[in-house]
CSV table of C-alpha atoms and ligand atoms in Angstrom, one decimal:
chain,number,residue,atom,x,y,z
A,1,MET,CA,47.5,47.7,78.7
A,2,LYS,CA,44.3,46.1,77.3
A,3,SER,CA,41.9,44.4,79.6
A,4,VAL,CA,39.9,41.6,78.0
A,5,ALA,CA,36.8,39.8,79.3
A,6,SER,CA,34.3,37.4,77.7
A,7,ALA,CA,30.9,36.1,78.8
A,8,PRO,CA,28.6,33.4,77.4
A,9,ALA,CA,25.3,33.4,75.5
A,10,LYS,CA,22.3,32.0,77.4
A,11,ILE,CA,19.2,30.0,76.5
A,12,ILE,CA,16.1,29.2,78.4
A,13,LEU,CA,15.6,25.5,78.7
A,14,PHE,CA,12.2,25.6,80.5
A,15,GLY,CA,9.7,28.0,81.9
A,16,GLU,CA,9.7,31.2,79.7
A,17,HIS,CA,6.5,33.3,80.0
A,18,PHE,CA,5.2,31.2,82.9
A,19,ILE,CA,7.9,32.7,85.1
A,20,VAL,CA,6.3,36.1,84.6
A,21,TYR,CA,3.3,34.8,86.6
A,22,GLY,CA,5.3,33.3,89.5
A,23,GLY,CA,6.6,30.0,88.1
A,24,LYS,CA,10.2,28.8,88.0
A,25,ALA,CA,12.4,28.8,84.9
A,26,VAL,CA,15.6,27.0,84.0
A,27,LEU,CA,18.3,28.7,82.0
A,28,CYS,CA,21.8,27.9,81.0
A,29,SER,CA,24.9,29.5,79.5
A,30,ILE,CA,26.3,28.0,76.3
A,31,ASP,CA,29.7,28.0,74.7
A,32,LYS,CA,29.3,31.0,72.4
A,33,ARG,CA,30.8,34.2,73.7
A,34,ILE,CA,30.9,37.9,73.6
A,35,THR,CA,34.3,39.4,74.1
A,36,VAL,CA,35.0,43.0,75.2
A,37,GLU,CA,38.4,44.5,75.0
A,38,SER,CA,39.1,47.9,76.6
A,39,GLU,CA,42.0,50.2,77.0
A,40,LEU,CA,42.6,53.7,78.4
A,41,THR,CA,43.5,56.4,75.9
A,42,THR,CA,44.7,60.1,76.0
A,43,ALA,CA,41.5,61.2,74.2
A,44,ASN,CA,38.8,63.1,75.8
A,45,ASN,CA,36.0,60.6,74.9
A,46,ILE,CA,34.8,57.0,75.1
A,47,GLU,CA,35.0,55.2,71.8
A,48,ILE,CA,32.9,52.1,71.3
A,49,GLU,CA,33.1,49.8,68.3
A,50,SER,CA,31.1,46.6,67.6
A,51,SER,CA,29.4,44.9,64.7
A,52,LEU,CA,26.4,47.1,65.5
A,53,GLY,CA,28.3,50.3,64.8
A,54,ARG,CA,30.8,52.8,66.0
A,55,LEU,CA,30.3,55.7,68.4
A,56,ALA,CA,32.3,58.3,70.3
A,57,ILE,CA,30.8,59.9,73.4
A,58,PRO,CA,32.1,62.6,75.8
A,59,LYS,CA,33.5,60.8,78.8
A,60,SER,CA,31.7,63.1,81.2
A,61,GLY,CA,28.3,63.3,79.4
A,62,SER,CA,25.3,61.4,80.6
A,63,TYR,CA,25.0,57.8,79.5
A,64,LYS,CA,21.2,58.5,79.2
A,65,ASP,CA,22.0,60.5,76.0
A,66,THR,CA,23.6,57.4,74.4
A,67,ASP,CA,21.8,55.3,71.8
A,68,LEU,CA,20.1,52.2,73.5
A,69,VAL,CA,22.4,49.8,71.8
A,70,PHE,CA,25.5,51.3,73.5
A,71,ARG,CA,24.0,52.7,76.6
A,72,PRO,CA,25.0,50.0,79.1
A,73,LEU,CA,28.6,50.2,77.8
A,74,ALA,CA,28.6,54.0,78.2
A,75,TYR,CA,27.2,53.6,81.7
A,76,ILE,CA,29.9,51.2,82.8
A,77,ALA,CA,32.7,53.2,81.2
A,78,GLN,CA,31.6,56.6,82.7
A,79,LYS,CA,30.9,55.2,86.1
A,80,THR,CA,34.2,53.4,86.3
A,81,LEU,CA,36.3,56.4,85.1
A,82,GLU,CA,34.4,58.5,87.7
A,83,LYS,CA,34.9,56.0,90.5
A,84,PHE,CA,38.7,56.0,89.9
A,85,ASN,CA,38.9,59.7,89.3
A,86,SER,CA,40.6,58.9,86.0
A,87,GLU,CA,41.5,61.7,83.5
A,88,SER,CA,41.8,59.1,80.7
A,89,GLY,CA,39.6,58.4,77.8
A,90,MET,CA,38.6,54.8,76.8
A,91,ARG,CA,38.4,52.6,73.8
A,92,ILE,CA,36.1,49.6,73.9
A,93,ARG,CA,35.7,46.9,71.3
A,94,VAL,CA,33.0,44.3,71.3
A,95,SER,CA,33.0,41.1,69.2
A,96,SER,CA,30.5,38.3,69.3
A,97,GLU,CA,30.2,34.7,68.3
A,98,PHE,CA,26.4,34.7,68.2
A,99,PRO,CA,23.6,36.8,66.8
A,100,SER,CA,21.9,39.6,68.8
A,101,GLY,CA,18.2,40.3,69.2
A,102,VAL,CA,17.1,36.6,68.9
A,103,GLY,CA,16.8,35.7,72.6
A,104,LEU,CA,20.4,34.4,73.2
A,105,GLY,CA,21.1,37.1,75.8
A,106,SER,CA,23.5,39.2,73.9
A,107,SER,CA,22.8,42.3,75.9
A,108,SER,CA,23.4,40.6,79.3
A,109,ALA,CA,26.6,38.9,78.0
A,110,CYS,CA,27.8,42.2,76.7
A,111,CYS,CA,27.1,43.9,80.1
A,112,VAL,CA,29.0,41.2,82.0
A,113,ALA,CA,31.9,41.1,79.6
A,114,ALA,CA,32.1,44.9,79.6
A,115,ALA,CA,31.9,45.1,83.4
A,116,GLY,CA,34.7,42.5,83.6
A,117,SER,CA,36.9,44.2,81.0
A,118,ILE,CA,36.5,47.8,82.1
A,119,SER,CA,36.8,47.2,85.8
A,120,GLY,CA,39.9,45.1,85.0
A,121,LEU,CA,41.7,48.3,83.8
A,122,PHE,CA,41.8,49.5,87.4
A,123,GLY,CA,42.2,46.3,89.5
A,124,LYS,CA,40.5,43.0,90.2
A,125,LEU,CA,36.9,42.9,91.4
A,126,THR,CA,35.1,39.8,92.6
A,127,LYS,CA,32.5,38.1,90.4
A,128,GLU,CA,29.8,39.3,92.7
A,129,GLU,CA,31.0,42.9,92.3
A,130,ILE,CA,31.1,42.5,88.5
A,131,LEU,CA,27.6,41.0,88.5
A,132,LYS,CA,26.3,44.0,90.3
A,133,ILE,CA,27.8,46.5,87.8
A,134,ALA,CA,26.4,44.4,84.9
A,135,ILE,CA,22.9,44.2,86.3
A,136,ASP,CA,22.9,48.0,87.0
A,137,ALA,CA,24.1,48.5,83.4
A,138,GLU,CA,21.4,46.3,82.0
A,139,ARG,CA,18.8,48.2,84.0
A,140,THR,CA,19.6,51.3,81.9
A,141,ILE,CA,17.8,49.6,79.1
A,142,PHE,CA,15.6,46.9,80.7
A,143,GLU,CA,14.4,48.5,84.0
A,144,ASN,CA,12.7,45.3,85.2
A,145,THR,CA,15.3,42.7,84.4
A,146,SER,CA,15.3,39.8,86.9
A,147,GLY,CA,19.1,39.7,86.8
A,148,ALA,CA,19.0,36.0,85.9
A,149,ASP,CA,20.6,36.4,82.5
A,150,CYS,CA,23.6,38.4,83.9
A,151,THR,CA,23.9,35.9,86.8
A,152,VAL,CA,24.2,32.9,84.4
A,153,CYS,CA,26.7,34.8,82.3
A,154,VAL,CA,28.9,35.4,85.4
A,155,TYR,CA,28.8,31.9,86.9
A,156,GLY,CA,28.0,29.7,83.9
A,157,GLY,CA,26.2,26.4,84.2
A,158,ILE,CA,22.5,25.7,84.6
A,159,LEU,CA,20.3,27.9,86.9
A,160,GLU,CA,16.9,27.6,88.3
A,161,TYR,CA,15.3,31.0,89.1
A,162,SER,CA,12.1,32.8,89.8
A,163,LYS,CA,10.9,36.4,89.7
A,164,ASP,CA,11.1,36.8,93.5
A,165,GLY,CA,14.9,36.7,93.3
A,166,HIS,CA,15.4,33.0,94.0
A,167,ILE,CA,18.4,31.8,92.0
A,168,ARG,CA,20.0,28.3,92.4
A,169,LYS,CA,22.8,26.8,90.4
A,170,LEU,CA,22.3,23.1,89.7
A,171,GLU,CA,25.2,21.1,91.0
A,172,ASN,CA,26.5,18.2,88.9
A,173,ALA,CA,24.4,19.3,85.9
A,174,PRO,CA,25.0,17.3,82.8
A,175,ASN,CA,26.9,18.8,79.8
A,176,LEU,CA,24.0,18.8,77.3
A,177,GLU,CA,24.6,18.8,73.6
A,178,LEU,CA,22.1,21.3,72.0
A,179,VAL,CA,21.4,22.6,68.6
A,180,VAL,CA,20.4,26.3,68.4
A,181,ALA,CA,18.7,27.4,65.2
A,182,ASN,CA,17.8,31.0,64.4
A,183,SER,CA,14.4,31.6,62.7
A,184,GLY,CA,15.8,34.9,61.4
A,185,ILE,CA,12.7,36.7,62.7
A,186,ALA,CA,13.5,39.4,65.2
A,187,HIS,CA,11.2,39.6,68.1
A,188,SER,CA,10.3,42.1,70.8
A,189,THR,CA,10.1,40.4,74.2
A,190,SER,CA,7.8,43.1,75.7
A,191,LYS,CA,5.4,42.7,72.8
A,192,VAL,CA,5.2,38.9,73.2
A,193,VAL,CA,4.9,39.3,77.0
A,194,SER,CA,1.9,41.6,76.5
A,195,MET,CA,0.3,39.1,74.0
A,196,VAL,CA,0.5,36.5,76.7
A,197,ARG,CA,-1.1,38.8,79.2
A,198,GLN,CA,-4.0,39.3,76.8
A,199,PHE,CA,-4.3,35.5,76.5
A,200,LYS,CA,-4.3,35.1,80.3
A,201,ASP,CA,-7.0,37.9,80.8
A,202,GLY,CA,-9.2,36.4,78.1
A,203,LYS,CA,-8.9,32.7,79.2
A,204,PRO,CA,-7.9,32.8,82.9
A,205,GLU,CA,-8.9,29.2,83.6
A,206,ILE,CA,-7.0,27.7,80.7
A,207,PHE,CA,-4.0,29.9,81.6
A,208,SER,CA,-4.0,28.9,85.2
A,209,SER,CA,-4.2,25.2,84.4
A,210,LEU,CA,-1.2,25.6,82.0
A,211,CYS,CA,0.7,27.4,84.8
A,212,THR,CA,0.1,24.4,87.1
A,213,LYS,CA,1.1,21.9,84.3
A,214,GLU,CA,4.3,23.9,83.6
A,215,ALA,CA,5.2,24.0,87.3
A,216,ASN,CA,4.9,20.2,87.4
A,217,LEU,CA,6.9,19.8,84.2
A,218,ILE,CA,9.7,21.9,85.6
A,219,GLU,CA,10.0,19.7,88.7
A,220,ASP,CA,10.2,16.7,86.4
A,221,ALA,CA,12.8,18.5,84.2
A,222,LEU,CA,15.0,19.3,87.2
A,223,ASP,CA,14.9,15.6,88.2
A,224,ALA,CA,15.7,14.5,84.6
A,225,LEU,CA,18.6,17.0,84.6
A,226,GLN,CA,20.0,15.5,87.8
A,227,LYS,CA,19.7,12.0,86.4
A,228,ASN,CA,21.1,13.1,82.9
A,229,ASP,CA,18.0,11.4,81.4
A,230,LEU,CA,18.1,12.7,77.9
A,231,GLY,CA,15.0,10.8,76.7
A,232,LYS,CA,12.9,12.3,79.5
A,233,LEU,CA,14.3,15.7,79.1
A,234,GLY,CA,13.7,15.8,75.4
A,235,LYS,CA,10.0,14.7,75.9
A,236,LEU,CA,9.6,17.5,78.5
A,237,MET,CA,11.0,20.1,76.1
A,238,THR,CA,8.5,19.0,73.4
A,239,GLN,CA,5.7,19.1,75.9
A,240,ASN,CA,6.8,22.6,77.1
A,241,GLN,CA,6.7,23.7,73.4
A,242,GLU,CA,3.0,22.5,73.3
A,243,PHE,CA,2.2,24.7,76.3
A,244,LEU,CA,4.0,27.7,74.6
A,245,GLU,CA,2.0,27.0,71.4
A,246,LYS,CA,-1.3,27.1,73.5
A,247,ILE,CA,-0.5,30.5,74.9
A,248,GLY,CA,0.2,31.7,71.3
A,249,VAL,CA,4.0,32.5,71.4
A,250,SER,CA,5.1,30.1,68.7
A,251,ASN,CA,4.4,30.8,65.0
A,252,ASP,CA,4.4,28.8,61.8
A,253,THR,CA,8.2,29.2,61.2
A,254,LEU,CA,9.1,28.1,64.8
A,255,SER,CA,6.6,25.2,64.6
A,256,SER,CA,8.0,24.0,61.3
A,257,MET,CA,11.6,24.2,62.5
A,258,ILE,CA,10.6,22.0,65.5
A,259,SER,CA,8.9,19.5,63.2
A,260,LEU,CA,12.1,19.3,61.1
A,261,VAL,CA,14.1,18.1,64.1
A,262,GLY,CA,11.2,16.1,65.6
A,263,GLY,CA,12.4,12.7,64.5
A,264,ALA,CA,16.2,13.3,64.8
A,265,SER,CA,16.5,15.0,68.2
A,266,TYR,CA,15.4,14.0,71.7
A,267,GLY,CA,13.0,17.0,71.8
A,268,ALA,CA,12.8,20.6,70.8
A,269,LYS,CA,11.2,23.9,71.7
A,270,LEU,CA,11.4,27.6,71.1
A,271,THR,CA,13.7,29.4,73.6
A,272,GLY,CA,13.0,32.9,75.1
A,273,ALA,CA,10.1,35.1,74.3
A,274,GLY,CA,9.1,33.4,71.0
A,275,ASP,CA,7.3,34.7,68.0
A,276,GLY,CA,10.7,34.6,66.3
A,277,GLY,CA,14.1,34.2,67.8
A,278,CYS,CA,15.6,30.8,68.2
A,279,ILE,CA,14.6,27.2,68.8
A,280,ILE,CA,16.7,24.6,70.7
A,281,ALA,CA,16.9,20.9,70.1
A,282,LEU,CA,18.4,18.3,72.4
A,283,ALA,CA,20.9,15.9,70.9
A,284,ASP,CA,24.0,13.9,71.8
A,285,LYS,CA,26.9,12.5,69.8
A,286,SER,CA,24.7,9.9,68.2
A,287,ASN,CA,22.3,12.3,66.5
A,288,LEU,CA,24.0,15.7,66.5
A,289,GLU,CA,24.9,15.7,62.8
A,290,LYS,CA,21.4,14.5,61.8
A,291,VAL,CA,19.8,17.3,63.8
A,292,LEU,CA,22.1,19.9,62.3
A,293,GLY,CA,21.5,18.5,58.9
A,294,ALA,CA,17.8,18.8,59.2
A,295,LEU,CA,18.0,22.5,59.8
A,296,ALA,CA,21.2,23.7,58.1
A,297,GLU,CA,19.7,24.1,54.6
A,298,LYS,CA,17.2,26.7,55.6
A,299,TYR,CA,18.3,28.2,58.9
A,300,GLU,CA,21.4,29.5,60.6
A,301,CYS,CA,22.2,26.9,63.2
A,302,PHE,CA,25.0,25.7,65.4
A,303,SER,CA,25.7,23.1,68.1
A,304,ALA,CA,26.3,24.3,71.6
A,305,LYS,CA,27.3,22.7,74.9
A,306,ILE,CA,26.7,24.1,78.4
A,307,ASP,CA,29.3,26.6,79.3
A,308,THR,CA,30.5,25.9,82.9
A,309,VAL,CA,33.0,28.8,83.1
A,310,GLY,CA,30.9,32.0,82.9
A,311,LEU,CA,32.9,35.2,83.0
A,312,GLU,CA,36.6,35.0,81.9
A,313,GLN,CA,39.0,37.9,82.3
A,314,ARG,CA,42.6,38.5,81.3
A,315,ALA,CA,45.0,41.4,80.6
A,316,SER,CA,47.1,41.6,77.5
L,401,PMV,O1,13.7,37.2,75.1
L,401,PMV,P1,14.4,36.5,76.2
L,401,PMV,O2,15.2,35.3,75.8
L,401,PMV,O3,15.2,37.4,77.0
L,401,PMV,O4,13.3,35.8,77.1
L,401,PMV,C1,12.3,36.4,77.8
L,401,PMV,C2,11.7,35.5,78.8
L,401,PMV,C3,10.3,35.8,79.2
L,401,PMV,O5,9.9,34.8,80.1
L,401,PMV,C4,9.3,35.7,78.0
L,401,PMV,C5,10.2,37.2,79.8
L,401,PMV,C6,10.8,37.4,81.2
L,401,PMV,O6,11.0,38.5,81.6
L,401,PMV,O7,11.1,36.4,81.8
Protein backbone atom coordinates (compact mmCIF):
# COMPACT_ATOMS: atom_id res chain seq x y z
CA MET A 1 0.00 0.00 0.00
CA LYS A 2 1.11 3.54 -0.74
CA SER A 3 0.09 6.38 1.54
CA VAL A 4 -0.17 9.76 -0.17
CA ALA A 5 -0.56 13.19 1.43
CA SER A 6 -0.22 16.72 0.12
CA ALA A 7 0.06 20.14 1.73
CA PRO A 8 -0.10 23.68 0.32
CA ALA A 9 2.46 26.44 -0.17
CA LYS A 10 2.13 29.58 1.95
CA ILE A 11 2.63 33.28 1.53
CA ILE A 12 2.81 36.10 4.06
CA LEU A 13 0.17 38.72 3.23
CA PHE A 14 1.21 41.22 5.92
CA GLY A 15 3.61 41.63 8.82
CA GLU A 16 6.86 39.81 7.97
CA HIS A 17 9.87 41.05 10.00
CA PHE A 18 7.72 43.24 12.28
CA ILE A 19 6.40 40.00 13.77
CA VAL A 20 9.91 39.24 15.05
CA TYR A 21 9.51 42.29 17.35
CA GLY A 22 6.12 41.36 18.75
CA GLY A 23 3.70 42.40 15.98
CA LYS A 24 1.05 40.29 14.28
CA ALA A 25 1.40 38.79 10.81
CA VAL A 26 -1.20 37.45 8.39
CA LEU A 27 -0.37 34.46 6.25
CA CYS A 28 -2.34 32.15 3.99
CA SER A 29 -1.99 28.90 2.14
CA ILE A 30 -2.27 28.88 -1.66
CA ASP A 31 -3.35 26.29 -4.19
CA LYS A 32 0.11 24.96 -5.09
CA ARG A 33 1.06 21.72 -3.35
CA ILE A 34 3.81 19.40 -2.27
CA THR A 35 2.87 15.73 -2.45
CA VAL A 36 4.60 12.99 -0.47
CA GLU A 37 4.08 9.35 -1.32
CA SER A 38 5.43 6.67 1.01
CA GLU A 39 5.42 2.89 1.19
CA LEU A 40 6.96 0.21 3.38
CA THR A 41 9.68 -1.94 1.79
CA THR A 42 11.64 -5.07 2.68
CA ALA A 43 14.93 -3.14 2.45
CA ASN A 44 16.94 -2.19 5.49
CA ASN A 45 16.97 1.51 4.74
CA ILE A 46 14.90 4.62 4.11
CA GLU A 47 15.05 5.83 0.51
CA ILE A 48 14.13 9.42 -0.23
CA GLU A 49 13.68 10.88 -3.70
CA SER A 50 12.79 14.43 -4.70
CA SER A 51 13.72 17.03 -7.31
CA LEU A 52 16.48 18.07 -4.87
CA GLY A 53 18.16 14.64 -5.07
CA ARG A 54 18.11 11.07 -3.93
CA LEU A 55 19.31 9.52 -0.70
CA ALA A 56 19.29 6.22 1.18
CA ILE A 57 19.88 6.23 4.93
CA PRO A 58 20.01 3.41 7.47
CA LYS A 59 16.61 3.14 9.11
CA SER A 60 18.04 2.98 12.60
CA GLY A 61 20.78 5.66 12.22
CA SER A 62 20.42 9.17 13.62
CA TYR A 63 18.43 11.66 11.54
CA LYS A 64 21.01 14.24 12.70
CA ASP A 65 23.56 12.70 10.32
CA THR A 66 21.28 13.35 7.34
CA ASP A 67 21.81 16.29 4.99
CA LEU A 68 19.67 19.33 6.04
CA VAL A 69 17.50 19.09 2.91
CA PHE A 70 16.24 15.63 3.88
CA ARG A 71 16.62 15.75 7.67
CA PRO A 72 12.95 16.40 8.56
CA LEU A 73 11.90 13.49 6.33
CA ALA A 74 14.50 11.19 7.90
CA TYR A 75 13.26 12.29 11.34
CA ILE A 76 9.60 11.53 10.57
CA ALA A 77 10.42 8.17 8.94
CA GLN A 78 12.73 6.96 11.72
CA LYS A 79 10.45 8.11 14.55
CA THR A 80 7.38 6.51 12.95
CA LEU A 81 9.10 3.15 12.28
CA GLU A 82 10.37 3.22 15.86
CA LYS A 83 6.96 4.10 17.34
CA PHE A 84 5.27 1.18 15.58
CA ASN A 85 8.18 -1.25 16.19
CA SER A 86 8.28 -1.82 12.43
CA GLU A 87 10.94 -4.06 10.89
CA SER A 88 10.27 -2.60 7.42
CA GLY A 89 12.24 -0.15 5.36
CA MET A 90 10.57 2.80 3.67
CA ARG A 91 10.49 4.54 0.28
CA ILE A 92 9.48 8.22 0.19
CA ARG A 93 8.88 10.31 -2.95
CA VAL A 94 8.40 14.06 -2.85
CA SER A 95 7.04 16.12 -5.73
CA SER A 96 6.27 19.82 -5.72
CA GLU A 97 4.25 22.26 -7.82
CA PHE A 98 6.23 25.30 -6.58
CA PRO A 99 9.89 26.35 -6.21
CA SER A 100 11.80 25.86 -2.93
CA GLY A 101 14.01 28.39 -1.15
CA VAL A 102 12.01 31.46 -2.23
CA GLY A 103 9.78 32.02 0.81
CA LEU A 104 6.80 29.89 -0.27
CA GLY A 105 7.11 27.54 2.71
CA SER A 106 8.32 24.46 0.87
CA SER A 107 10.00 23.02 3.95
CA SER A 108 6.86 23.33 6.11
CA ALA A 109 4.62 21.92 3.37
CA CYS A 110 7.04 19.04 2.98
CA CYS A 111 7.04 18.36 6.75
CA VAL A 112 3.23 18.38 6.87
CA ALA A 113 2.77 16.22 3.76
CA ALA A 114 5.44 13.77 4.99
CA ALA A 115 3.90 13.56 8.47
CA GLY A 116 0.50 12.86 6.88
CA SER A 117 1.81 10.34 4.37
CA ILE A 118 4.16 8.39 6.67
CA SER A 119 1.79 8.23 9.64
CA GLY A 120 -0.92 7.09 7.20
CA LEU A 121 1.03 3.85 6.62
CA PHE A 122 0.14 2.79 10.14
CA GLY A 123 -3.30 4.29 10.79
CA LYS A 124 -5.18 7.56 10.90
CA LEU A 125 -3.97 10.40 13.09
CA THR A 126 -5.86 13.61 13.77
CA LYS A 127 -4.77 16.85 12.08
CA GLU A 128 -3.54 18.08 15.48
CA GLU A 129 -1.33 14.99 15.88
CA ILE A 130 0.07 15.39 12.36
CA LEU A 131 0.76 19.09 13.00
CA LYS A 132 2.78 18.22 16.10
CA ILE A 133 4.94 15.72 14.18
CA ALA A 134 5.45 18.25 11.36
CA ILE A 135 6.53 21.04 13.74
CA ASP A 136 8.92 18.68 15.58
CA ALA A 137 10.37 17.68 12.19
CA GLU A 138 10.79 21.30 11.11
CA ARG A 139 12.57 22.06 14.41
CA THR A 140 15.34 19.65 13.31
CA ILE A 141 16.37 22.35 10.82
CA PHE A 142 14.79 25.60 12.13
CA GLU A 143 15.02 25.39 15.91
CA ASN A 144 13.02 28.57 16.50
CA THR A 145 10.17 28.07 14.06
CA SER A 146 6.93 29.66 15.30
CA GLY A 147 4.96 26.75 13.86
CA ALA A 148 2.71 29.14 11.93
CA ASP A 149 3.79 27.88 8.49
CA CYS A 150 3.05 24.24 9.42
CA THR A 151 -0.25 25.31 11.02
CA VAL A 152 -1.50 27.05 7.86
CA CYS A 153 -0.39 24.01 5.79
CA VAL A 154 -2.48 21.67 7.97
CA TYR A 155 -5.67 23.76 8.22
CA GLY A 156 -5.50 25.94 5.07
CA GLY A 157 -7.07 29.40 4.80
CA ILE A 158 -5.86 32.71 6.21
CA LEU A 159 -4.27 32.92 9.67
CA GLU A 160 -3.38 35.76 11.96
CA TYR A 161 -0.48 34.89 14.26
CA SER A 162 2.14 36.33 16.56
CA LYS A 163 5.35 35.04 18.07
CA ASP A 164 3.85 34.41 21.52
CA GLY A 165 1.93 31.48 20.04
CA HIS A 166 -1.33 33.28 19.25
CA ILE A 167 -2.83 31.74 16.07
CA ARG A 168 -6.34 32.54 14.76
CA LYS A 169 -7.94 31.30 11.57
CA LEU A 170 -10.01 34.01 9.85
CA GLU A 171 -13.61 32.88 9.42
CA ASN A 172 -15.35 33.73 6.13
CA ALA A 173 -12.13 34.99 4.61
CA PRO A 174 -12.42 35.92 0.92
CA ASN A 175 -10.92 33.75 -1.78
CA LEU A 176 -8.31 36.17 -3.04
CA GLU A 177 -6.82 35.96 -6.50
CA LEU A 178 -3.08 36.56 -6.27
CA VAL A 179 -0.16 36.54 -8.64
CA VAL A 180 3.09 35.16 -7.22
CA ALA A 181 6.31 36.02 -9.07
CA ASN A 182 9.75 34.64 -8.32
CA SER A 183 12.68 37.07 -8.49
CA GLY A 184 14.95 34.06 -9.03
CA ILE A 185 17.20 35.37 -6.24
CA ALA A 186 17.65 32.86 -3.43
CA HIS A 187 17.64 34.41 0.04
CA SER A 188 18.61 33.47 3.54
CA THR A 189 15.88 34.33 6.05
CA SER A 190 18.34 34.42 8.97
CA LYS A 191 20.66 36.83 7.09
CA VAL A 192 17.80 39.21 6.28
CA VAL A 193 16.45 39.00 9.86
CA SER A 194 19.87 40.04 11.19
CA MET A 195 20.05 42.94 8.67
CA VAL A 196 16.76 44.19 10.13
CA ARG A 197 18.13 43.84 13.66
CA GLN A 198 21.05 46.08 12.66
CA PHE A 199 18.61 48.63 11.23
CA LYS A 200 16.60 48.56 14.47
CA ASP A 201 19.72 48.95 16.65
CA GLY A 202 21.02 51.82 14.49
CA LYS A 203 17.71 53.69 14.17
CA PRO A 204 15.57 52.64 17.15
CA GLU A 205 13.10 55.55 16.91
CA ILE A 206 12.40 55.14 13.21
CA PHE A 207 12.03 51.39 13.68
CA SER A 208 9.68 51.74 16.62
CA SER A 209 7.48 54.19 14.70
CA LEU A 210 7.34 51.76 11.74
CA CYS A 211 6.31 48.94 14.13
CA THR A 212 3.40 51.07 15.34
CA LYS A 213 2.37 51.95 11.78
CA GLU A 214 2.57 48.30 10.74
CA ALA A 215 0.42 47.23 13.71
CA ASN A 216 -2.27 49.75 12.67
CA LEU A 217 -1.99 48.66 9.05
CA ILE A 218 -2.59 45.03 10.03
CA GLU A 219 -5.76 45.90 11.94
CA ASP A 220 -7.01 47.74 8.81
CA ALA A 221 -6.02 44.75 6.65
CA LEU A 222 -7.94 42.32 8.88
CA ASP A 223 -10.96 44.58 8.56
CA ALA A 224 -10.57 44.82 4.75
CA LEU A 225 -10.26 41.02 4.55
CA GLN A 226 -13.52 40.57 6.46
CA LYS A 227 -15.22 43.03 4.09
CA ASN A 228 -13.53 41.59 0.97
CA ASP A 229 -12.50 45.16 0.10
CA LEU A 230 -9.88 44.51 -2.60
CA GLY A 231 -9.17 48.17 -3.26
CA LYS A 232 -8.32 48.81 0.39
CA LEU A 233 -6.40 45.55 0.74
CA GLY A 234 -4.26 46.33 -2.30
CA LYS A 235 -3.43 49.83 -1.02
CA LEU A 236 -2.42 48.33 2.34
CA MET A 237 -0.15 45.81 0.58
CA THR A 238 1.58 48.63 -1.28
CA GLN A 239 1.94 50.59 1.94
CA ASN A 240 3.36 47.52 3.71
CA GLN A 241 5.91 47.28 0.88
CA GLU A 242 6.97 50.87 1.60
CA PHE A 243 7.61 49.96 5.26
CA LEU A 244 9.62 46.91 4.14
CA GLU A 245 11.67 49.12 1.82
CA LYS A 246 12.37 51.50 4.72
CA ILE A 247 13.81 48.67 6.83
CA GLY A 248 15.98 47.64 3.89
CA VAL A 249 14.64 44.20 2.97
CA SER A 250 13.56 44.98 -0.57
CA ASN A 251 16.08 45.34 -3.40
CA ASP A 252 16.15 46.76 -6.93
CA THR A 253 14.79 43.59 -8.52
CA LEU A 254 11.86 43.28 -6.10
CA SER A 255 11.07 47.00 -6.34
CA SER A 256 11.11 46.90 -10.14
CA MET A 257 8.84 43.81 -10.16
CA ILE A 258 6.41 45.69 -7.93
CA SER A 259 6.54 48.73 -10.27
CA LEU A 260 5.75 46.45 -13.23
CA VAL A 261 2.41 45.45 -11.67
CA GLY A 262 1.74 48.82 -10.00
CA GLY A 263 -0.82 49.95 -12.56
CA ALA A 264 -2.43 46.61 -13.33
CA SER A 265 -2.96 45.12 -9.85
CA TYR A 266 -4.76 46.35 -6.73
CA GLY A 267 -1.42 46.38 -4.92
CA ALA A 268 1.78 44.40 -4.48
CA LYS A 269 4.54 43.64 -2.02
CA LEU A 270 7.39 41.27 -1.38
CA THR A 271 6.42 38.22 0.66
CA GLY A 272 8.53 36.52 3.34
CA ALA A 273 12.02 37.56 4.31
CA GLY A 274 12.78 39.62 1.19
CA ASP A 275 16.14 40.49 -0.41
CA GLY A 276 15.11 37.95 -3.05
CA GLY A 277 12.37 35.36 -3.06
CA CYS A 278 8.92 36.29 -4.33
CA ILE A 279 6.51 39.17 -4.67
CA ILE A 280 2.73 38.90 -4.53
CA ALA A 281 0.22 41.09 -6.37
CA LEU A 282 -3.49 41.27 -5.64
CA ALA A 283 -5.81 40.81 -8.61
CA ASP A 284 -9.27 39.59 -9.54
CA LYS A 285 -10.81 38.20 -12.73
CA SER A 286 -10.86 41.65 -14.34
CA ASN A 287 -7.10 42.27 -14.20
CA LEU A 288 -5.49 38.85 -13.65
CA GLU A 289 -4.25 38.39 -17.23
CA LYS A 290 -2.85 41.91 -17.30
CA VAL A 291 -0.93 41.37 -14.04
CA LEU A 292 0.48 38.05 -15.25
CA GLY A 293 1.35 39.63 -18.62
CA ALA A 294 3.30 42.44 -16.94
CA LEU A 295 5.61 39.92 -15.24
CA ALA A 296 5.68 36.84 -17.45
CA GLU A 297 8.30 37.98 -19.91
CA LYS A 298 11.03 38.37 -17.28
CA TYR A 299 9.95 36.32 -14.28
CA GLU A 300 8.56 32.91 -13.36
CA CYS A 301 5.04 33.72 -12.18
CA PHE A 302 1.71 32.02 -11.57
CA SER A 303 -1.76 32.88 -10.36
CA ALA A 304 -2.83 31.47 -7.01
CA LYS A 305 -5.99 31.32 -4.97
CA ILE A 306 -6.29 30.81 -1.23
CA ASP A 307 -6.25 27.10 -0.41
CA THR A 308 -8.99 26.33 2.09
CA VAL A 309 -8.30 22.59 2.36
CA GLY A 310 -4.88 22.30 3.98
CA LEU A 311 -3.56 18.79 4.46
CA GLU A 312 -5.06 16.08 2.22
CA GLN A 313 -4.46 12.35 2.75
CA ARG A 314 -5.32 9.20 0.82
CA ALA A 315 -4.16 5.61 0.44
CA SER A 316 -3.60 4.10 -3.00
O1 LIG B 1 11.32 33.44 4.53
P1 LIG B 1 9.96 33.20 5.04
O2 LIG B 1 8.86 33.29 4.05
O3 LIG B 1 9.85 31.96 5.85
O4 LIG B 1 9.56 34.43 5.98
C1 LIG B 1 10.25 34.79 7.12
C2 LIG B 1 9.40 35.74 7.89
C3 LIG B 1 10.18 36.63 8.83
O5 LIG B 1 9.22 37.46 9.47
C4 LIG B 1 11.15 37.51 8.07
C5 LIG B 1 10.95 35.84 9.86
C6 LIG B 1 10.10 35.15 10.91
O6 LIG B 1 10.67 34.29 11.61
O7 LIG B 1 8.92 35.47 11.09
